[in-house]
Coordinates of N, CA, C and O in Angstrom, one line a residue:
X1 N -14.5 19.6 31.3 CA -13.1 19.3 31.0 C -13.0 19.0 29.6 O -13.8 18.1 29.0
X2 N -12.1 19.5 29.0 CA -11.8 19.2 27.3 C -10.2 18.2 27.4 O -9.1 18.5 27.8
X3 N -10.7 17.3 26.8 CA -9.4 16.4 26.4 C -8.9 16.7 24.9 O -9.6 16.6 23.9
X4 N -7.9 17.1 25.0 CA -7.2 17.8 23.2 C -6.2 16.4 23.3 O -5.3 16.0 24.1
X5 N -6.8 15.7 21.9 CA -5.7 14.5 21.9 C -4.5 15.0 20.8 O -3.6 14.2 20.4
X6 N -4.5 16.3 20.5 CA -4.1 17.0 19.3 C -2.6 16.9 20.4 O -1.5 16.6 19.9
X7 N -2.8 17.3 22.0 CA -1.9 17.7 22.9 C -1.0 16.5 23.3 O 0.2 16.5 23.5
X8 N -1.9 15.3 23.5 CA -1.0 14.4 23.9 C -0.3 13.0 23.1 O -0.9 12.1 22.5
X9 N 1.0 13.4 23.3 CA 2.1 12.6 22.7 C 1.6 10.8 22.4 O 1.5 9.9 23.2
X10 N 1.2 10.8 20.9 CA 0.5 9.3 20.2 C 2.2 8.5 20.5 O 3.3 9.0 20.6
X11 N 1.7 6.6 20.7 CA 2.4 5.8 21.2 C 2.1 5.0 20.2 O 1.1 5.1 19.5
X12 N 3.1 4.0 20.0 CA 3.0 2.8 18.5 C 2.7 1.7 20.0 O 3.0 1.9 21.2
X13 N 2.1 0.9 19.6 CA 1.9 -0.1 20.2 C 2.4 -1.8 19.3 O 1.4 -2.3 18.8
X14 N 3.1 -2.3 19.2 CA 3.3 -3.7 18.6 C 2.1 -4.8 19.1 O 2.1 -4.7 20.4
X15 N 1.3 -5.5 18.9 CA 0.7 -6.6 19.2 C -0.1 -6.7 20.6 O 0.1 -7.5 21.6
X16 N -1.0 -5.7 20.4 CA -1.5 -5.1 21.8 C -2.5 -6.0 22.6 O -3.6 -6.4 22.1
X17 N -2.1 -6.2 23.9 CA -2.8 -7.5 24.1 C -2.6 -8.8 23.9 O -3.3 -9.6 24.6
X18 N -1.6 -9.3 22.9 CA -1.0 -9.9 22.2 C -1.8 -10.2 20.9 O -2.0 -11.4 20.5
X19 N -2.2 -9.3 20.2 CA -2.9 -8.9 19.1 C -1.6 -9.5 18.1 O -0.7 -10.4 18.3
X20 N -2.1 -8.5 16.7 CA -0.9 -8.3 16.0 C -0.6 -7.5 15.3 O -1.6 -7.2 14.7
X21 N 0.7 -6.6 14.9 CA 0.5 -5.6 14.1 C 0.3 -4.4 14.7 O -0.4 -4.5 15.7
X22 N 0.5 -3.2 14.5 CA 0.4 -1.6 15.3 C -0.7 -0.9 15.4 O -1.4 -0.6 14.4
X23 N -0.9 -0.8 16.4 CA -1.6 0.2 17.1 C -1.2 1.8 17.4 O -0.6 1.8 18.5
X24 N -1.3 2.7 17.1 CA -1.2 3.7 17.4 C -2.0 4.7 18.4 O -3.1 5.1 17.8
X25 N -1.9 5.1 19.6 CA -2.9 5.6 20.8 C -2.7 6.9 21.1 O -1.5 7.4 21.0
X26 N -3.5 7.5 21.4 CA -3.3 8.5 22.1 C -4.2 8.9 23.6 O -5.2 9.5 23.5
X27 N -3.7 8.2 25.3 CA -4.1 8.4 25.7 C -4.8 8.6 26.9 O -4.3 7.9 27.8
X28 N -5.8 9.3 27.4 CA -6.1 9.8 28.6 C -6.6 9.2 29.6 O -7.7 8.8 29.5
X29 N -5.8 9.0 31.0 CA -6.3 8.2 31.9 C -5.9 8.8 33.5 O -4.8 8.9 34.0
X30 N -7.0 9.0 34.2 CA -7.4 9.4 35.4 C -7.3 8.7 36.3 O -7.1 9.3 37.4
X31 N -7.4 7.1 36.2 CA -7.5 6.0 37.1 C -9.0 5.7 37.4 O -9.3 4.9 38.2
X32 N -10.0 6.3 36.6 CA -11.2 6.3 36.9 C -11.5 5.6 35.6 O -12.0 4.4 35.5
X33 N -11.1 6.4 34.4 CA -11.3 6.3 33.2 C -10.3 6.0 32.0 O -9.4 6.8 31.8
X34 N -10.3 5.0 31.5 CA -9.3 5.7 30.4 C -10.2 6.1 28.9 O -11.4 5.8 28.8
X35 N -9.7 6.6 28.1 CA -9.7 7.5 27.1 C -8.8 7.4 25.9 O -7.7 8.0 26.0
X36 N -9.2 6.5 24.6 CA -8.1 6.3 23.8 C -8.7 6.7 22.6 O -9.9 6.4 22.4
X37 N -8.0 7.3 21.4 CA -8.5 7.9 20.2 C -7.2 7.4 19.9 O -6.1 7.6 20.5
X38 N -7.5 6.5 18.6 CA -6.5 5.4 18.2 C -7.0 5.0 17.4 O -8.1 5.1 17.0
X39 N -5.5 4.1 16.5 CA -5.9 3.9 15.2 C -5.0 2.5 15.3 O -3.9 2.3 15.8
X40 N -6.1 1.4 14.6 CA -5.3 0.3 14.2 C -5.0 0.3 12.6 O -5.7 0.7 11.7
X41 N -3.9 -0.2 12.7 CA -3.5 -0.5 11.2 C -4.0 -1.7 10.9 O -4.3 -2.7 11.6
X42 N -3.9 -1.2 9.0 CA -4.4 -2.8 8.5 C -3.8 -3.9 8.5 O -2.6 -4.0 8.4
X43 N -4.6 -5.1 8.5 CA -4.0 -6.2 9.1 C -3.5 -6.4 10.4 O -2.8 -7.3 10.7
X44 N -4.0 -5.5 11.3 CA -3.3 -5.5 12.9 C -4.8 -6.0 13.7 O -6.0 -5.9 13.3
X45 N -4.4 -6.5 14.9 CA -5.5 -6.6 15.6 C -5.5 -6.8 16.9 O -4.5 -7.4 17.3
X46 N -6.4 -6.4 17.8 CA -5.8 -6.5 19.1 C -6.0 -8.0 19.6 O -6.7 -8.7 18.9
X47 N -5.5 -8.5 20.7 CA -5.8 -9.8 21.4 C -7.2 -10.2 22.2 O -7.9 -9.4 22.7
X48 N -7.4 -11.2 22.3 CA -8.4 -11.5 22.7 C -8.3 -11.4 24.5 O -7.6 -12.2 25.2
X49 N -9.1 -10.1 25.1 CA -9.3 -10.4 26.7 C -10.7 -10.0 27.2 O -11.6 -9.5 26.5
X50 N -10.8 -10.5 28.5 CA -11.9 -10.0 29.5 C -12.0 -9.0 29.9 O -11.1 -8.9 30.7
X51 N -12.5 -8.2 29.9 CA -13.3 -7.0 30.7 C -13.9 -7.4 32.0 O -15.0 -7.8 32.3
X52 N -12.9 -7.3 32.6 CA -13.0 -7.1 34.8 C -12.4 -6.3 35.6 O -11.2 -6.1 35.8
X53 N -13.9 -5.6 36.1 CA -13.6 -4.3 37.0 C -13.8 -3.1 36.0 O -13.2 -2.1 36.3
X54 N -14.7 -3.1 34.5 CA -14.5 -2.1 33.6 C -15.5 -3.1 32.3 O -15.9 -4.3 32.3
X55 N -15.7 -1.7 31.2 CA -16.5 -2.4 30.1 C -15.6 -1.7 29.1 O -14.5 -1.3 29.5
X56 N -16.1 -1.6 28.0 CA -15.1 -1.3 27.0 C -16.1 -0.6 25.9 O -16.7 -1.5 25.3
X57 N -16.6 0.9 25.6 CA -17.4 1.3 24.7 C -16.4 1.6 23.5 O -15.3 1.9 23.9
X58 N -16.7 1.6 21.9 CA -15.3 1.9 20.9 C -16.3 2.5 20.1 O -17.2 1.6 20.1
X59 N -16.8 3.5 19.4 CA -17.3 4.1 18.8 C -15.9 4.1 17.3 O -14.8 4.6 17.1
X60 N -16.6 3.5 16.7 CA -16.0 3.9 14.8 C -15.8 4.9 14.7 O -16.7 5.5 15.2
X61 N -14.5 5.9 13.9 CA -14.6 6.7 13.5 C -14.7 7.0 12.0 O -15.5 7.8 11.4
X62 N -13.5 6.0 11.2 CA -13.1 5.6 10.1 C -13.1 4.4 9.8 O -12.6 3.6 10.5
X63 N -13.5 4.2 8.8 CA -12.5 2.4 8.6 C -14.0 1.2 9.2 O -15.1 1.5 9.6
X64 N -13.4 -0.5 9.0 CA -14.2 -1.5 9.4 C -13.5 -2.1 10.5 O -12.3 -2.4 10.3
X65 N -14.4 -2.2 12.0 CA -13.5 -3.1 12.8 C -14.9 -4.4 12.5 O -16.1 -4.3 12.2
X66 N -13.9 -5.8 12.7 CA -14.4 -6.7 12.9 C -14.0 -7.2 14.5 O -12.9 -7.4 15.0
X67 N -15.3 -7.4 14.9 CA -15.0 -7.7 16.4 C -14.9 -9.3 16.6 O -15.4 -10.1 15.8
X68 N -14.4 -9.6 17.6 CA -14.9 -11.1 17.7 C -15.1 -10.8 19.5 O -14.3 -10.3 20.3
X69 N -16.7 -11.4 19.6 CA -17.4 -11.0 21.0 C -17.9 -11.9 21.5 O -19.1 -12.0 21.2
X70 N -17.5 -12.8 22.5 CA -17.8 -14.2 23.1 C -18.2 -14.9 22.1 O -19.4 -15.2 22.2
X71 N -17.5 -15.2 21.1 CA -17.3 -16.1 20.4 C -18.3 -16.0 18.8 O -18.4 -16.8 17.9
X72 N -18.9 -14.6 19.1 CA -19.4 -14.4 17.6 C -18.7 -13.4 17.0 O -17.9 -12.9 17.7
X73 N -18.8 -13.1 15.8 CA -18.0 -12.3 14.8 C -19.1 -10.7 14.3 O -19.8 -10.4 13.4
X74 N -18.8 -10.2 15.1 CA -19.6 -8.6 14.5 C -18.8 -7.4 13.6 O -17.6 -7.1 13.7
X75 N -19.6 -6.9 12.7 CA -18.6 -5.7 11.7 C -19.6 -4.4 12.2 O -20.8 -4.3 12.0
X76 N -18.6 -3.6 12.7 CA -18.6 -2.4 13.4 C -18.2 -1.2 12.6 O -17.0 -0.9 12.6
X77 N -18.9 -0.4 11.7 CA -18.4 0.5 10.6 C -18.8 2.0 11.1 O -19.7 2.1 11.9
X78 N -18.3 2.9 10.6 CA -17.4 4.4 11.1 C -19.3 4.7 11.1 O -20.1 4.4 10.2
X79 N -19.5 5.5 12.5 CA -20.8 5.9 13.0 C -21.5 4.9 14.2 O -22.4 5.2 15.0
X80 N -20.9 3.7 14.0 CA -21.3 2.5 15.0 C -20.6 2.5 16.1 O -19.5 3.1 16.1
X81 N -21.2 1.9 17.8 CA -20.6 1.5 18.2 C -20.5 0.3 18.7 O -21.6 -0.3 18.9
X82 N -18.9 -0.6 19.1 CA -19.5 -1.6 20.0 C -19.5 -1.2 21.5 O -19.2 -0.2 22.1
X83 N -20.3 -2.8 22.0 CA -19.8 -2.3 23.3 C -19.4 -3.8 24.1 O -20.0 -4.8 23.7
X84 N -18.5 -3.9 25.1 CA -18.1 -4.9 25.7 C -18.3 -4.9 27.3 O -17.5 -4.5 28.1
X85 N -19.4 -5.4 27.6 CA -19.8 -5.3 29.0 C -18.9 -6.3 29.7 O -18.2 -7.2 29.2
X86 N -19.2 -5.4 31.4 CA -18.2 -6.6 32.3 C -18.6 -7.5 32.3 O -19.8 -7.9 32.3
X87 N -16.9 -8.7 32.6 CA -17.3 -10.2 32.4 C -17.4 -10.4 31.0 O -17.9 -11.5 30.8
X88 N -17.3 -9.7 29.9 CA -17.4 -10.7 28.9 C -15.7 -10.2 27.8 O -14.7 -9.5 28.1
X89 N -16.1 -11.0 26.7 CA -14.6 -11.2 26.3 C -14.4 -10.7 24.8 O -15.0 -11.6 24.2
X90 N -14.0 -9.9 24.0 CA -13.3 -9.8 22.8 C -12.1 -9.5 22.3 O -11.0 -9.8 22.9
X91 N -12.1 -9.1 21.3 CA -11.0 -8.5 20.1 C -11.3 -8.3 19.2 O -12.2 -9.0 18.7
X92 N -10.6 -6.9 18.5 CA -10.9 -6.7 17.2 C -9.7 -6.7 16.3 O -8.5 -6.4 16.7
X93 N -10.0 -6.9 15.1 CA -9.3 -6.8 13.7 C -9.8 -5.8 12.7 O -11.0 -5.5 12.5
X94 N -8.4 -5.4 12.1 CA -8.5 -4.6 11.0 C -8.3 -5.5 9.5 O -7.2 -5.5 8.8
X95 N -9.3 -6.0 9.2 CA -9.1 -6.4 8.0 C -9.3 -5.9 6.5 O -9.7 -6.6 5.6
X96 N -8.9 -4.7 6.4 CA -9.1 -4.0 5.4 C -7.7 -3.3 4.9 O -6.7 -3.6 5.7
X97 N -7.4 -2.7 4.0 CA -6.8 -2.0 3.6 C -6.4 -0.4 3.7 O -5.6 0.3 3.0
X98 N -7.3 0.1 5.1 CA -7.2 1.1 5.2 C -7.1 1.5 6.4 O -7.6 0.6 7.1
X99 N -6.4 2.6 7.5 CA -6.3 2.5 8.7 C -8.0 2.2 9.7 O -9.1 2.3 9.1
X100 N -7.9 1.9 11.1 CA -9.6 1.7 11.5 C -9.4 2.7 12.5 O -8.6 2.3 13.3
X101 N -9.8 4.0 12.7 CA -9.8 4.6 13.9 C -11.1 4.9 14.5 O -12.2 5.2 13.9
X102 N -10.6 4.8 16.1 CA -12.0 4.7 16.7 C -11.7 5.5 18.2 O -10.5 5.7 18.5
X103 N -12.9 6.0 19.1 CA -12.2 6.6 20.4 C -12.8 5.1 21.2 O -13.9 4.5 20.9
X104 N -12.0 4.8 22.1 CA -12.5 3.9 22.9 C -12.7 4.7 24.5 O -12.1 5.7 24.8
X105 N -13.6 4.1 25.4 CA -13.8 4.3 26.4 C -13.8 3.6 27.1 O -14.6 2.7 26.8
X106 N -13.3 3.4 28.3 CA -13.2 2.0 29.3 C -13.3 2.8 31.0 O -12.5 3.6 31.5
X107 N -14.8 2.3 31.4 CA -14.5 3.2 32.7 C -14.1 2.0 34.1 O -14.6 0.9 33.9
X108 N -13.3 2.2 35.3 CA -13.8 1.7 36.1 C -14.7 1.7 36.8 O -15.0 2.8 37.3
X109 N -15.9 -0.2 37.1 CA -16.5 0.4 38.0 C -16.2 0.1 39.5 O -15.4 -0.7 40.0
X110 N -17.0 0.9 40.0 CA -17.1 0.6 41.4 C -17.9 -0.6 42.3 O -19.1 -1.0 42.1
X111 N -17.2 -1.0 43.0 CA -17.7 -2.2 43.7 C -18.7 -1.4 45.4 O -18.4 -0.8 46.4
X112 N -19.6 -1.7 44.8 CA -20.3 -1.1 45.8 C -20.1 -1.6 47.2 O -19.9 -2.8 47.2
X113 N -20.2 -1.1 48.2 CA -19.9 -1.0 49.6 C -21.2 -1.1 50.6 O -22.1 -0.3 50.4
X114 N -21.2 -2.1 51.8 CA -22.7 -1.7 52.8 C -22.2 -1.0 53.9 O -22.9 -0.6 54.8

């Protein structure tokens, strides 16, 4: 399956998460998975949450994200990724002068069954 983000219609986001500042997305979601190739602007940043029922992989594309990741501070630069396992907690900021784009990945998991 090929996802063309070229196809689907990018969204402004205001203070995402209760971040601050625009986000721009574009993105694909099955109910399994979502799929976002997105760009934060500078000085924007998303809000601080939990990852439950899902993790959060962000691969850099361009630009510096600074993450803040239970409570430490990581710099995540274009070829890096982070990652946010379940149960634990971040956000990131764009503190730079230049847009930060990155694809994120968030899958659901499954709660296993006897």
């Amino acid at each position: 399956m090929i996802i063309n983000f070229e196809e689907i219609a990018e969204s402004s986001v205001i203070a995402f998460k209760g971040g601050k500042g625009e986000l721009l997305s574009r993105n694909y979601d099955d109910g399994k998975c979502k799929i976002m190739m997105s760009c934060l602007k500078p000085g924007a940043s998303s809000g601080l949450h939990t990852h439950e029922g899902n993790c959060e992989i962000v691969y850099v594309i361009s630009g510096v994200a600074t993450f803040h990741y239970d409570g430490n501070t990581e710099t995540t630069r274009a070829g890096q990724v982070h990652y946010c396992p379940e149960g634990h907690s971040h956000y990131m900021e764009n503190n730079t002068n230049e847009d930060l784009r990155y694809l994120a990945i968030v899958p659901v998991h499954q709660v296993a069954t006897k």
